[in-house]
């Protein structure tokens, strides 16, 4: 798989987080003109690009993985890694002796809950799950075309350039996975930023409690906000900040921590953030296409044809009629590690 390619004449359909909603995904593909030929969805003139997070939460995770992998292996789709695929790799990989851990991602109550549906649905098919874990290593962290970019949560040019110098194909290996377990390491920074996004720490002594009951001392931030003045200008997560926190002025040090995606850069597509409402670009060259399908909202795609200015008219979606996981907190993975 080539991570950076020259401009092609075909169009691209960038599809948001799936989270086990395989049946809704099929409806979306059919709506966009993809047809199942010899068991694989294909389009004569377009290619799908999945934003990651195929697994966890939903009722048809195994079916979703097979559908997506079949499309990727037959060239009718590409994919970038989501934080849930990365989490699964760490959860299922034993830590090395002397690390002080049993697994790279500890099997605590919260982590067990996040991956529960995936492991339950693959319980009768352990060999398949192991094959998918191996397949996850073939998934790049980002895709860069001449006229657009795709990453699960955040495009950080400096991190991507450094990562590409040691991993030109954009994929991680087992050594990088082990290194990323240390969040302060370069590998940890790459995985946390590209797959989970950027954040700011709240002032000392402050914390916020999300809808999932998880207490946090940081909040997720936009990577495209130009000249922000307050916390409200940069917060980007399902849980709002308390008004007194949102009004707080950003310090010079906090401003320096923020990323800014340049307005002249090619359009970038992300998922991850549990958007709601009518799909539309966040900025003329930034779009989030995760609209909470598994929470009974929308499964969304953007039909990209090389435009430099994104349009709300290029979004397509399927309204999900029945809740896939009504008890799953919408904030749990977008603002927590």
PDB file of C-alpha atoms in Angstrom, residues 97-298:
ATOM      1  CA  UNK A  97       9.969  -8.854  30.918  1.00  0.00           C
ATOM      2  CA  UNK A  98      11.037  -6.059  33.218  1.00  0.00           C
ATOM      3  CA  UNK A  99       8.428  -3.601  31.948  1.00  0.00           C
ATOM      4  CA  UNK A 100       6.301  -3.930  35.059  1.00  0.00           C
ATOM      5  CA  UNK A 101       3.266  -4.790  32.942  1.00  0.00           C
ATOM      6  CA  UNK A 102       1.567  -7.994  31.852  1.00  0.00           C
ATOM      7  CA  UNK A 103       0.157  -6.505  28.638  1.00  0.00           C
ATOM      8  CA  UNK A 104       1.070  -3.310  26.807  1.00  0.00           C
ATOM      9  CA  UNK A 105      -2.453  -2.042  27.467  1.00  0.00           C
ATOM     10  CA  UNK A 106      -3.455  -3.083  30.934  1.00  0.00           C
ATOM     11  CA  UNK A 107      -6.545  -5.230  31.443  1.00  0.00           C
ATOM     12  CA  UNK A 108      -8.297  -2.878  33.843  1.00  0.00           C
ATOM     13  CA  UNK A 109     -12.057  -2.393  34.139  1.00  0.00           C
ATOM     14  CA  UNK A 110     -12.230   0.480  31.679  1.00  0.00           C
ATOM     15  CA  UNK A 111     -10.068  -1.151  29.015  1.00  0.00           C
ATOM     16  CA  UNK A 112     -11.920  -4.450  29.438  1.00  0.00           C
ATOM     17  CA  UNK A 113     -15.215  -2.648  28.884  1.00  0.00           C
ATOM     18  CA  UNK A 114     -14.061  -0.889  25.715  1.00  0.00           C
ATOM     19  CA  UNK A 115     -12.989  -4.091  23.952  1.00  0.00           C
ATOM     20  CA  UNK A 116     -15.618  -6.403  25.440  1.00  0.00           C
ATOM     21  CA  UNK A 117     -17.916  -6.671  22.406  1.00  0.00           C
ATOM     22  CA  UNK A 118     -15.022  -7.345  20.053  1.00  0.00           C
ATOM     23  CA  UNK A 119     -13.613 -10.188  22.131  1.00  0.00           C
ATOM     24  CA  UNK A 120     -17.060 -11.666  22.759  1.00  0.00           C
ATOM     25  CA  UNK A 121     -17.951 -11.686  19.062  1.00  0.00           C
ATOM     26  CA  UNK A 122     -14.632 -13.285  18.122  1.00  0.00           C
ATOM     27  CA  UNK A 123     -14.679 -15.802  20.965  1.00  0.00           C
ATOM     28  CA  UNK A 124     -15.827 -18.633  18.624  1.00  0.00           C
ATOM     29  CA  UNK A 125     -13.239 -17.539  16.017  1.00  0.00           C
ATOM     30  CA  UNK A 126      -9.920 -17.045  17.858  1.00  0.00           C
ATOM     31  CA  UNK A 127      -7.845 -17.823  14.756  1.00  0.00           C
ATOM     32  CA  UNK A 128      -9.645 -15.062  12.851  1.00  0.00           C
ATOM     33  CA  UNK A 129      -9.015 -12.552  15.622  1.00  0.00           C
ATOM     34  CA  UNK A 130      -5.306 -13.370  15.591  1.00  0.00           C
ATOM     35  CA  UNK A 131      -5.257 -12.889  11.820  1.00  0.00           C
ATOM     36  CA  UNK A 132      -6.909  -9.495  12.172  1.00  0.00           C
ATOM     37  CA  UNK A 133      -4.414  -8.476  14.851  1.00  0.00           C
ATOM     38  CA  UNK A 134      -1.647  -9.276  12.361  1.00  0.00           C
ATOM     39  CA  UNK A 135      -3.518  -7.371   9.644  1.00  0.00           C
ATOM     40  CA  UNK A 136      -3.657  -4.264  11.827  1.00  0.00           C
ATOM     41  CA  UNK A 137       0.127  -3.979  11.410  1.00  0.00           C
ATOM     42  CA  UNK A 138      -0.404  -3.461   7.669  1.00  0.00           C
ATOM     43  CA  UNK A 139      -2.629  -0.409   8.232  1.00  0.00           C
ATOM     44  CA  UNK A 140      -0.871   2.966   7.839  1.00  0.00           C
ATOM     45  CA  UNK A 141      -1.367   5.760  10.345  1.00  0.00           C
ATOM     46  CA  UNK A 142      -2.219   8.269   7.610  1.00  0.00           C
ATOM     47  CA  UNK A 143      -2.783   8.660   3.883  1.00  0.00           C
ATOM     48  CA  UNK A 144      -1.505  11.631   1.932  1.00  0.00           C
ATOM     49  CA  UNK A 145      -2.579  12.365  -1.615  1.00  0.00           C
ATOM     50  CA  UNK A 146      -1.606  15.475  -3.532  1.00  0.00           C
ATOM     51  CA  UNK A 147      -4.996  17.037  -2.883  1.00  0.00           C
ATOM     52  CA  UNK A 148      -6.113  15.616   0.475  1.00  0.00           C
ATOM     53  CA  UNK A 149      -4.997  13.883   3.661  1.00  0.00           C
ATOM     54  CA  UNK A 150      -6.596  11.318   5.965  1.00  0.00           C
ATOM     55  CA  UNK A 151      -5.737  10.567   9.606  1.00  0.00           C
ATOM     56  CA  UNK A 152      -7.883   9.264  12.427  1.00  0.00           C
ATOM     57  CA  UNK A 153      -7.719  12.212  14.840  1.00  0.00           C
ATOM     58  CA  UNK A 154      -5.060  14.858  14.153  1.00  0.00           C
ATOM     59  CA  UNK A 155      -2.641  15.864  11.401  1.00  0.00           C
ATOM     60  CA  UNK A 156       0.618  16.894  13.088  1.00  0.00           C
ATOM     61  CA  UNK A 157       3.046  17.633  10.266  1.00  0.00           C
ATOM     62  CA  UNK A 158       6.167  17.629  12.430  1.00  0.00           C
ATOM     63  CA  UNK A 159       5.389  14.260  14.012  1.00  0.00           C
ATOM     64  CA  UNK A 160       4.390  12.773  10.665  1.00  0.00           C
ATOM     65  CA  UNK A 161       7.600  13.943   8.988  1.00  0.00           C
ATOM     66  CA  UNK A 162       9.730  12.454  11.774  1.00  0.00           C
ATOM     67  CA  UNK A 163       7.760   9.207  11.748  1.00  0.00           C
ATOM     68  CA  UNK A 164       7.979   8.912   7.967  1.00  0.00           C
ATOM     69  CA  UNK A 165      11.775   9.143   8.107  1.00  0.00           C
ATOM     70  CA  UNK A 166      11.928   5.897  10.098  1.00  0.00           C
ATOM     71  CA  UNK A 167       8.752   4.274   8.723  1.00  0.00           C
ATOM     72  CA  UNK A 168       8.425   5.432   5.082  1.00  0.00           C
ATOM     73  CA  UNK A 169       5.388   3.222   4.481  1.00  0.00           C
ATOM     74  CA  UNK A 170       3.497   4.886   7.331  1.00  0.00           C
ATOM     75  CA  UNK A 171       3.016   1.631   9.250  1.00  0.00           C
ATOM     76  CA  UNK A 172       4.152   0.701  12.734  1.00  0.00           C
ATOM     77  CA  UNK A 173       5.904  -2.537  13.642  1.00  0.00           C
ATOM     78  CA  UNK A 174       5.996  -4.551  16.853  1.00  0.00           C
ATOM     79  CA  UNK A 175       9.004  -2.633  18.161  1.00  0.00           C
ATOM     80  CA  UNK A 176       7.180   0.674  17.683  1.00  0.00           C
ATOM     81  CA  UNK A 177       4.073  -0.740  19.373  1.00  0.00           C
ATOM     82  CA  UNK A 178       6.101  -1.699  22.442  1.00  0.00           C
ATOM     83  CA  UNK A 179       7.829   1.686  22.499  1.00  0.00           C
ATOM     84  CA  UNK A 180       4.487   3.504  22.274  1.00  0.00           C
ATOM     85  CA  UNK A 181       3.372   2.066  25.616  1.00  0.00           C
ATOM     86  CA  UNK A 182       5.464   4.852  27.174  1.00  0.00           C
ATOM     87  CA  UNK A 183       3.321   7.897  26.445  1.00  0.00           C
ATOM     88  CA  UNK A 184       6.229  10.314  26.844  1.00  0.00           C
ATOM     89  CA  UNK A 185       8.291   8.529  24.159  1.00  0.00           C
ATOM     90  CA  UNK A 186       8.334   9.579  20.510  1.00  0.00           C
ATOM     91  CA  UNK A 187       6.301   6.492  19.621  1.00  0.00           C
ATOM     92  CA  UNK A 188       3.817   7.299  22.368  1.00  0.00           C
ATOM     93  CA  UNK A 189       3.464  10.877  21.131  1.00  0.00           C
ATOM     94  CA  UNK A 190       2.870   9.728  17.557  1.00  0.00           C
ATOM     95  CA  UNK A 191       0.141   7.265  18.471  1.00  0.00           C
ATOM     96  CA  UNK A 192      -1.536   9.512  21.025  1.00  0.00           C
ATOM     97  CA  UNK A 193      -1.598  12.596  18.803  1.00  0.00           C
ATOM     98  CA  UNK A 194      -2.463  11.065  15.428  1.00  0.00           C
ATOM     99  CA  UNK A 195      -5.014   8.579  16.775  1.00  0.00           C
ATOM    100  CA  UNK A 196      -6.489  10.426  19.769  1.00  0.00           C
ATOM    101  CA  UNK A 197      -5.859  14.110  19.109  1.00  0.00           C
ATOM    102  CA  UNK A 198      -4.333  16.982  21.028  1.00  0.00           C
ATOM    103  CA  UNK A 199      -5.225  18.203  24.488  1.00  0.00           C
ATOM    104  CA  UNK A 200      -4.541  20.886  27.059  1.00  0.00           C
ATOM    105  CA  UNK A 201      -4.187  20.275  30.757  1.00  0.00           C
ATOM    106  CA  UNK A 202      -6.649  22.141  32.930  1.00  0.00           C
ATOM    107  CA  UNK A 203      -5.225  24.626  35.441  1.00  0.00           C
ATOM    108  CA  UNK A 204      -3.923  23.052  38.619  1.00  0.00           C
ATOM    109  CA  UNK A 205      -6.681  21.823  40.878  1.00  0.00           C
ATOM    110  CA  UNK A 206      -9.316  21.780  38.115  1.00  0.00           C
ATOM    111  CA  UNK A 207     -10.969  18.673  36.708  1.00  0.00           C
ATOM    112  CA  UNK A 208     -14.061  17.809  34.691  1.00  0.00           C
ATOM    113  CA  UNK A 209     -16.282  14.756  34.911  1.00  0.00           C
ATOM    114  CA  UNK A 210     -17.536  13.377  31.607  1.00  0.00           C
ATOM    115  CA  UNK A 211     -20.852  11.728  30.854  1.00  0.00           C
ATOM    116  CA  UNK A 212     -19.093   8.402  31.374  1.00  0.00           C
ATOM    117  CA  UNK A 213     -18.211   9.362  34.957  1.00  0.00           C
ATOM    118  CA  UNK A 214     -14.505   9.517  34.129  1.00  0.00           C
ATOM    119  CA  UNK A 215     -12.718  12.418  35.857  1.00  0.00           C
ATOM    120  CA  UNK A 216     -10.203  14.204  33.625  1.00  0.00           C
ATOM    121  CA  UNK A 217      -7.641  16.902  34.153  1.00  0.00           C
ATOM    122  CA  UNK A 218      -7.329  17.749  30.457  1.00  0.00           C
ATOM    123  CA  UNK A 219      -9.595  18.458  27.481  1.00  0.00           C
ATOM    124  CA  UNK A 220      -9.334  17.708  23.774  1.00  0.00           C
ATOM    125  CA  UNK A 221      -8.449  20.608  21.489  1.00  0.00           C
ATOM    126  CA  UNK A 222      -8.871  21.668  17.875  1.00  0.00           C
ATOM    127  CA  UNK A 223      -5.783  21.525  15.681  1.00  0.00           C
ATOM    128  CA  UNK A 224      -7.083  24.136  13.237  1.00  0.00           C
ATOM    129  CA  UNK A 225      -8.157  27.061  15.442  1.00  0.00           C
ATOM    130  CA  UNK A 226      -6.646  30.329  14.202  1.00  0.00           C
ATOM    131  CA  UNK A 227      -5.692  32.935  16.809  1.00  0.00           C
ATOM    132  CA  UNK A 228      -7.697  31.416  19.709  1.00  0.00           C
ATOM    133  CA  UNK A 229      -8.186  33.526  22.826  1.00  0.00           C
ATOM    134  CA  UNK A 230     -10.044  31.308  25.306  1.00  0.00           C
ATOM    135  CA  UNK A 231     -10.514  27.647  26.162  1.00  0.00           C
ATOM    136  CA  UNK A 232     -13.890  27.839  24.401  1.00  0.00           C
ATOM    137  CA  UNK A 233     -12.112  28.682  21.142  1.00  0.00           C
ATOM    138  CA  UNK A 234     -10.151  25.429  21.146  1.00  0.00           C
ATOM    139  CA  UNK A 235     -12.185  22.792  23.020  1.00  0.00           C
ATOM    140  CA  UNK A 236     -13.307  19.929  20.762  1.00  0.00           C
ATOM    141  CA  UNK A 237     -14.988  17.057  22.571  1.00  0.00           C
ATOM    142  CA  UNK A 238     -18.512  15.791  23.273  1.00  0.00           C
ATOM    143  CA  UNK A 239     -18.521  17.012  26.884  1.00  0.00           C
ATOM    144  CA  UNK A 240     -18.651  20.823  27.097  1.00  0.00           C
ATOM    145  CA  UNK A 241     -16.401  22.685  29.482  1.00  0.00           C
ATOM    146  CA  UNK A 242     -18.085  24.370  32.455  1.00  0.00           C
ATOM    147  CA  UNK A 243     -18.811  28.027  31.547  1.00  0.00           C
ATOM    148  CA  UNK A 244     -16.283  29.407  34.015  1.00  0.00           C
ATOM    149  CA  UNK A 245     -13.590  27.171  32.504  1.00  0.00           C
ATOM    150  CA  UNK A 246     -14.610  27.849  28.899  1.00  0.00           C
ATOM    151  CA  UNK A 247     -14.219  31.617  29.451  1.00  0.00           C
ATOM    152  CA  UNK A 248     -10.688  31.242  30.764  1.00  0.00           C
ATOM    153  CA  UNK A 249      -8.013  33.020  28.712  1.00  0.00           C
ATOM    154  CA  UNK A 250      -5.317  30.923  27.102  1.00  0.00           C
ATOM    155  CA  UNK A 251      -1.840  31.610  28.424  1.00  0.00           C
ATOM    156  CA  UNK A 252       1.103  32.155  26.082  1.00  0.00           C
ATOM    157  CA  UNK A 253       2.453  28.769  27.121  1.00  0.00           C
ATOM    158  CA  UNK A 254      -0.858  27.084  26.282  1.00  0.00           C
ATOM    159  CA  UNK A 255      -0.972  28.789  22.888  1.00  0.00           C
ATOM    160  CA  UNK A 256       2.461  27.401  22.094  1.00  0.00           C
ATOM    161  CA  UNK A 257       1.216  23.885  22.805  1.00  0.00           C
ATOM    162  CA  UNK A 258      -1.615  24.158  20.267  1.00  0.00           C
ATOM    163  CA  UNK A 259      -1.315  22.951  16.697  1.00  0.00           C
ATOM    164  CA  UNK A 260      -2.561  25.026  13.786  1.00  0.00           C
ATOM    165  CA  UNK A 261      -3.424  23.385  10.477  1.00  0.00           C
ATOM    166  CA  UNK A 262      -2.534  25.942   7.783  1.00  0.00           C
ATOM    167  CA  UNK A 263      -5.385  27.321   5.649  1.00  0.00           C
ATOM    168  CA  UNK A 264      -3.330  26.742   2.488  1.00  0.00           C
ATOM    169  CA  UNK A 265      -2.770  23.048   3.279  1.00  0.00           C
ATOM    170  CA  UNK A 266      -4.714  20.343   1.411  1.00  0.00           C
ATOM    171  CA  UNK A 267      -8.030  19.290   2.960  1.00  0.00           C
ATOM    172  CA  UNK A 268      -7.647  16.845   5.842  1.00  0.00           C
ATOM    173  CA  UNK A 269     -10.248  14.332   7.018  1.00  0.00           C
ATOM    174  CA  UNK A 270     -10.508  12.949  10.548  1.00  0.00           C
ATOM    175  CA  UNK A 271     -12.947  10.745  12.454  1.00  0.00           C
ATOM    176  CA  UNK A 272     -12.919   9.950  16.179  1.00  0.00           C
ATOM    177  CA  UNK A 273     -14.816  12.884  17.691  1.00  0.00           C
ATOM    178  CA  UNK A 274     -18.470  11.746  17.941  1.00  0.00           C
ATOM    179  CA  UNK A 275     -19.978  14.663  16.028  1.00  0.00           C
ATOM    180  CA  UNK A 276     -23.724  15.319  16.003  1.00  0.00           C
ATOM    181  CA  UNK A 277     -26.172  17.207  13.819  1.00  0.00           C
ATOM    182  CA  UNK A 278     -25.938  18.050  10.133  1.00  0.00           C
ATOM    183  CA  UNK A 279     -22.599  17.023   8.589  1.00  0.00           C
ATOM    184  CA  UNK A 280     -20.540  19.985   7.402  1.00  0.00           C
ATOM    185  CA  UNK A 281     -16.861  20.977   7.202  1.00  0.00           C
ATOM    186  CA  UNK A 282     -15.233  22.300  10.366  1.00  0.00           C
ATOM    187  CA  UNK A 283     -13.196  24.647   8.199  1.00  0.00           C
ATOM    188  CA  UNK A 284     -12.733  25.037   4.455  1.00  0.00           C
ATOM    189  CA  UNK A 285      -9.968  22.401   4.588  1.00  0.00           C
ATOM    190  CA  UNK A 286     -10.858  20.336   7.689  1.00  0.00           C
ATOM    191  CA  UNK A 287     -13.701  17.827   8.037  1.00  0.00           C
ATOM    192  CA  UNK A 288     -14.681  15.308  10.691  1.00  0.00           C
ATOM    193  CA  UNK A 289     -16.711  12.392   9.357  1.00  0.00           C
ATOM    194  CA  UNK A 290     -17.479  10.558  12.599  1.00  0.00           C
ATOM    195  CA  UNK A 291     -21.126  11.238  13.388  1.00  0.00           C
ATOM    196  CA  UNK A 292     -21.723   8.616  16.077  1.00  0.00           C
ATOM    197  CA  UNK A 293     -23.225   5.804  14.000  1.00  0.00           C
ATOM    198  CA  UNK A 294     -23.035   3.372  16.890  1.00  0.00           C
ATOM    199  CA  UNK A 295     -24.927   5.865  19.068  1.00  0.00           C
ATOM    200  CA  UNK A 296     -27.938   5.869  16.747  1.00  0.00           C
ATOM    201  CA  UNK A 297     -26.971   8.950  14.753  1.00  0.00           C
ATOM    202  CA  UNK A 298     -25.365   8.872  11.273  1.00  0.00           C
TER     203      UNK A 298
END
